[in-house]
Coordinates of C-alpha atoms in Angstrom, one line a residue:
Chain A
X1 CA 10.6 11.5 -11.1
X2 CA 7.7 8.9 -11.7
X3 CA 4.5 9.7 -11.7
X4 CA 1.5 7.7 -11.0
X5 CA -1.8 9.6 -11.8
X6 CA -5.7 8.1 -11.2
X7 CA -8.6 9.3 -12.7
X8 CA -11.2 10.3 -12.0
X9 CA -10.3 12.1 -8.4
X10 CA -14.1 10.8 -7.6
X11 CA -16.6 9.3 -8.8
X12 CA -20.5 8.7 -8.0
X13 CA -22.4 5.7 -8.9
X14 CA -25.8 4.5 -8.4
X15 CA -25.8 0.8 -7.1
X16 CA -26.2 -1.3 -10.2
X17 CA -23.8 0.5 -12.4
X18 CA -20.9 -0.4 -13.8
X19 CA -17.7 2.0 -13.2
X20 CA -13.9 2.2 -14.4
X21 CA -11.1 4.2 -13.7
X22 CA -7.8 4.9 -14.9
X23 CA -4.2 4.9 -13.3
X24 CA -1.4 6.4 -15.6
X25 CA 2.1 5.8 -15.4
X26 CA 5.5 5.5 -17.0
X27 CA 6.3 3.0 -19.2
X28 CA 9.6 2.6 -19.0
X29 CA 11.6 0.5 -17.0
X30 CA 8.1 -0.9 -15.4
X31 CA 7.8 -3.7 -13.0
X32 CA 5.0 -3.8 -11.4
X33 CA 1.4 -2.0 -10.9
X34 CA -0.4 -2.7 -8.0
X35 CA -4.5 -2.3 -7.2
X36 CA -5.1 -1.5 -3.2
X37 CA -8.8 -1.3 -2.0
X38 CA -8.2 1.3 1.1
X39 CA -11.4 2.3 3.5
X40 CA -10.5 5.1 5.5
X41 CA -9.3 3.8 8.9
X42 CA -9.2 0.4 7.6
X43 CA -6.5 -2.1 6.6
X44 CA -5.7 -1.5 2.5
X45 CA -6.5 -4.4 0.8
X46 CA -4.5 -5.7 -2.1
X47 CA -7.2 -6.6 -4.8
X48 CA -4.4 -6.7 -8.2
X49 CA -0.5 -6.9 -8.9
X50 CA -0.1 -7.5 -12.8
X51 CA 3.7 -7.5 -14.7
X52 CA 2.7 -8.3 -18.1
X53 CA 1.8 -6.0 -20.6
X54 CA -1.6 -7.6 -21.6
X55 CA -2.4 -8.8 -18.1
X56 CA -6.1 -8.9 -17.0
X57 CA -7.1 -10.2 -13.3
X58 CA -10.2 -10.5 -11.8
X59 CA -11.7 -10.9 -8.5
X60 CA -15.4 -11.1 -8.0
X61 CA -17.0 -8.1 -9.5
X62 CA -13.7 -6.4 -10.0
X63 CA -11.3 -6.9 -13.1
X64 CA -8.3 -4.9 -14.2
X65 CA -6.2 -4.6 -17.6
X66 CA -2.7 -3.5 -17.8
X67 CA -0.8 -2.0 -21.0
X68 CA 3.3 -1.5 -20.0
X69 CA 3.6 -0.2 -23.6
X70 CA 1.4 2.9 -23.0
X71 CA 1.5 3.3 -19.2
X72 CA -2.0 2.3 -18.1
X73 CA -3.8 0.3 -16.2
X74 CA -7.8 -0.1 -15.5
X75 CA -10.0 -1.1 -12.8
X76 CA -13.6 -2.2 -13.6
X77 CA -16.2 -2.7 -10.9
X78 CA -19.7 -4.6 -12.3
X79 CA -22.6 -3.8 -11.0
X80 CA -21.7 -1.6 -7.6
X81 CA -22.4 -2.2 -4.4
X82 CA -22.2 0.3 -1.5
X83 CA -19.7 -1.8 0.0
X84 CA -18.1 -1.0 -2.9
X85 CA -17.6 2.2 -1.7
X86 CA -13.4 3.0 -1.3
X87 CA -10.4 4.8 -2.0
X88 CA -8.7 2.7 -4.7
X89 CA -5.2 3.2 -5.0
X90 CA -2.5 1.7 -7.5
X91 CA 1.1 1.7 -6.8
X92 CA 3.8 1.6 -9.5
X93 CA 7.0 0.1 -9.0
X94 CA 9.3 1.0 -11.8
X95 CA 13.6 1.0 -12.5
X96 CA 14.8 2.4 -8.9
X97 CA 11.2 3.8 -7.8
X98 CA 9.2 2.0 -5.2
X99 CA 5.9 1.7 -4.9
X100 CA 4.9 5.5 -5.6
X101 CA 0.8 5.6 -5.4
X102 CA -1.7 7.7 -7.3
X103 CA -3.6 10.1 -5.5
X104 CA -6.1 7.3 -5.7
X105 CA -9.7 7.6 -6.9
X106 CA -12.7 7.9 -4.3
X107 CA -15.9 5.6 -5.1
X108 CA -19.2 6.5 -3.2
X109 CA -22.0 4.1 -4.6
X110 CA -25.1 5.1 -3.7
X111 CA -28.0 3.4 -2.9
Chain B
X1 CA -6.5 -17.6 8.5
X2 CA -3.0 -16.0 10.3
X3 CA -3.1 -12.5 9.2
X4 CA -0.2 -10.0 9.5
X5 CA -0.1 -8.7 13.3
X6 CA 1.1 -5.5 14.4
X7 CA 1.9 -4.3 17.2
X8 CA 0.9 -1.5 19.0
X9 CA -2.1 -0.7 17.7
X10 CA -1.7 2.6 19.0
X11 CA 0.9 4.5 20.5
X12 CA 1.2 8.0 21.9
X13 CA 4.7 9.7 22.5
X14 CA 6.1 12.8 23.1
X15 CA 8.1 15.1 21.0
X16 CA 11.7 13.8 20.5
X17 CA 10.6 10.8 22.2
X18 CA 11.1 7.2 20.5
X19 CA 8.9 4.9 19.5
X20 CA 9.1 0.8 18.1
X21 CA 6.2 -0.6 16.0
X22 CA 6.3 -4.0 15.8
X23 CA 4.9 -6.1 12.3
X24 CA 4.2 -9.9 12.4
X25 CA 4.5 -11.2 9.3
X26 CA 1.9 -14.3 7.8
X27 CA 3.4 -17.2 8.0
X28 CA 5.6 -18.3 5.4
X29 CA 5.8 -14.8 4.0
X30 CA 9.6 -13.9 3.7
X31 CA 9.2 -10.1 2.7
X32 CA 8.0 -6.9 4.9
X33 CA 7.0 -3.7 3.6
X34 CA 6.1 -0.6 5.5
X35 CA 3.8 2.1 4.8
X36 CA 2.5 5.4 5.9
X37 CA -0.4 7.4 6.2
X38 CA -0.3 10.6 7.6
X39 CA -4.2 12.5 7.7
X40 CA -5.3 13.4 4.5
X41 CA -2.5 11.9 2.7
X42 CA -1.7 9.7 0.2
X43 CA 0.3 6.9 1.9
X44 CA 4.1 6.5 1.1
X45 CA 6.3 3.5 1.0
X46 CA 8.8 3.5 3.3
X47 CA 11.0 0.7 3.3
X48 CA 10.8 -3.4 2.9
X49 CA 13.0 -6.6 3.4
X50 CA 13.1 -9.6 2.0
X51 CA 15.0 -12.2 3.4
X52 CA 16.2 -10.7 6.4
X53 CA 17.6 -7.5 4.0
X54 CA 17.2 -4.6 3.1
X55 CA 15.3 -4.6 -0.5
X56 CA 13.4 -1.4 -1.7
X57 CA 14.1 2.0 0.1
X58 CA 11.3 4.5 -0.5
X59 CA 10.9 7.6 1.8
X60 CA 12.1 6.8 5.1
X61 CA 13.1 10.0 7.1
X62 CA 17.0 9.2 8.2
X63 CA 15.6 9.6 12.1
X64 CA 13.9 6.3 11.5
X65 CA 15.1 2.4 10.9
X66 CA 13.7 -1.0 10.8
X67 CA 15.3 -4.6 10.5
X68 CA 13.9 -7.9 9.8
X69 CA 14.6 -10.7 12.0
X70 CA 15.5 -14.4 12.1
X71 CA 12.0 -14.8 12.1
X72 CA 11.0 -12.8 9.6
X73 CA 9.1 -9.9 12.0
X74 CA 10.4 -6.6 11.3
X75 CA 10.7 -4.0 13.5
X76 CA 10.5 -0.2 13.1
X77 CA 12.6 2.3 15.5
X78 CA 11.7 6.2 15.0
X79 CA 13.6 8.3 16.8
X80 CA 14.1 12.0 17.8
X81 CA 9.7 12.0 16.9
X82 CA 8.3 15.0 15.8
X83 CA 4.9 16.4 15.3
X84 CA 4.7 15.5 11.9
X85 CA 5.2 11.9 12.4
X86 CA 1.7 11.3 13.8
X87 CA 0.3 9.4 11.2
X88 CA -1.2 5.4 10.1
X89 CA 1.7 3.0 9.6
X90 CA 0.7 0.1 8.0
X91 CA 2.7 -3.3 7.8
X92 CA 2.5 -5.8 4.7
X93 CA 4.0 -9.1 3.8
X94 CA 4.1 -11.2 0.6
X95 CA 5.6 -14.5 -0.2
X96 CA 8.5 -12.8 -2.4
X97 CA 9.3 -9.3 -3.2
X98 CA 8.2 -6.8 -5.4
X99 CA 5.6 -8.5 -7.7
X100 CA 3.3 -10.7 -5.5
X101 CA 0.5 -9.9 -3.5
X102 CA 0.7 -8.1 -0.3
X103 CA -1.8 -8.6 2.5
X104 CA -1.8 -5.7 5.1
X105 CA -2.2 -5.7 8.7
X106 CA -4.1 -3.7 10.6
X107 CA -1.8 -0.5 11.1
X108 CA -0.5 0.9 14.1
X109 CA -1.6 4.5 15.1
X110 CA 0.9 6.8 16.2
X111 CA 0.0 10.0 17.6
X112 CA 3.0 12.4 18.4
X113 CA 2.0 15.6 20.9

């Protein structure tokens, strides 16, 4: 059974700071990790998909790393926003398992 | 820009009833993947095609199917509906399977009474 796991479950921030959080998986037979950006009654929105162990992406104020070798993959955000403020998934797709999500990590940046 | 259309946006249906959602795909993009969300819960893959076939099967209750067309919409047939089916169900596409980036549309809302 694959697990995906995100941490932490949720997470304050001031607007200003800088965050990060964690998604965990299994290293073997990886694929692919994927980074969603899901608002609650909103369209998800893809922010990452990284393959390569080594891989680093970044969109805006948003970067993520990926290491296949140990199962992990982080999400920085610089310098919050309240928009900021999401549910940020990421999916792992691994040997015969698609797409299984973490439980997700819930950002509320605060003014 | 074309974004991914789908269709209803929502949709109310009895019990045992059936129900087709509908996802329009961005131009171009050759693969379909379907999601969803029921309240309060993490959202599960359910199925995608690429190419017109079948490519990843995730948790798709046997009650429900979905194609992919000529024209690269897809279509998704639940039958036999039951209470626990009332939930988000989101549509994506990507040029390619598996490892590229998926744009979603804006989900279709199904509500089962």
């Amino acid at each position: 059974i694959l697990n995906v796991e995100q941490s932490p479950q949720s997470l304050h921030v001031q607007e200003g700071d800088s965050t990060n959080f964690t998604c965990s998986f299994p290293s073997s037979n990886f694929y692919a990790l994927h980074w969603y950006r899901w608002e609650t009654a909103k369209s998800p929105e893809a922010l990452f998909v990284m393959t390569l162990n080594g891989d680093e992406k970044k969109k805006g104020r948003i970067s993520a790393t990926l290491n296949t070798k140990e199962g992990y993959s982080y999400l920085y955000i610089k310098g919050s926003q309240p928009e900021d403020s999401a549910t940020y998934l990421c999916a792992c797709t691994s040997g015969t398992y698609k797409y299984i999500f973490g439980t997700g990590t819930r950002l509320k940046v605060l003014a | 820009a074309a974004g991914v259309i789908q269709s209803p946006r929502h949709l109310i249906k009895e019990k045992r009833e059936t129900a087709t959602l509908k996802c329009y795909p961005i131009p171009r993009h050759d693969t379909v993947y379907w999601y969803q969300q029921g309240p309060g819960q993490d959202p599960q893959f359910l199925i995608s095609f690429y190419e017109k076939m079948q490519s990843d099967k995730g948790s798709i209750p046997d009650r429900f199917s979905a194609q992919q067309f000529s024209d690269y919409h897809s279509e998704l047939n639940m039958s036999s509906l039951e209470l626990g089916d009332s939930a988000l169900y989101f549509c994506a596409s990507s040029l390619g399977d598996r490892g590229n980036e998926q744009f979603f549309g804006p989900g279709t809302r199904l509500t089962v009474l």
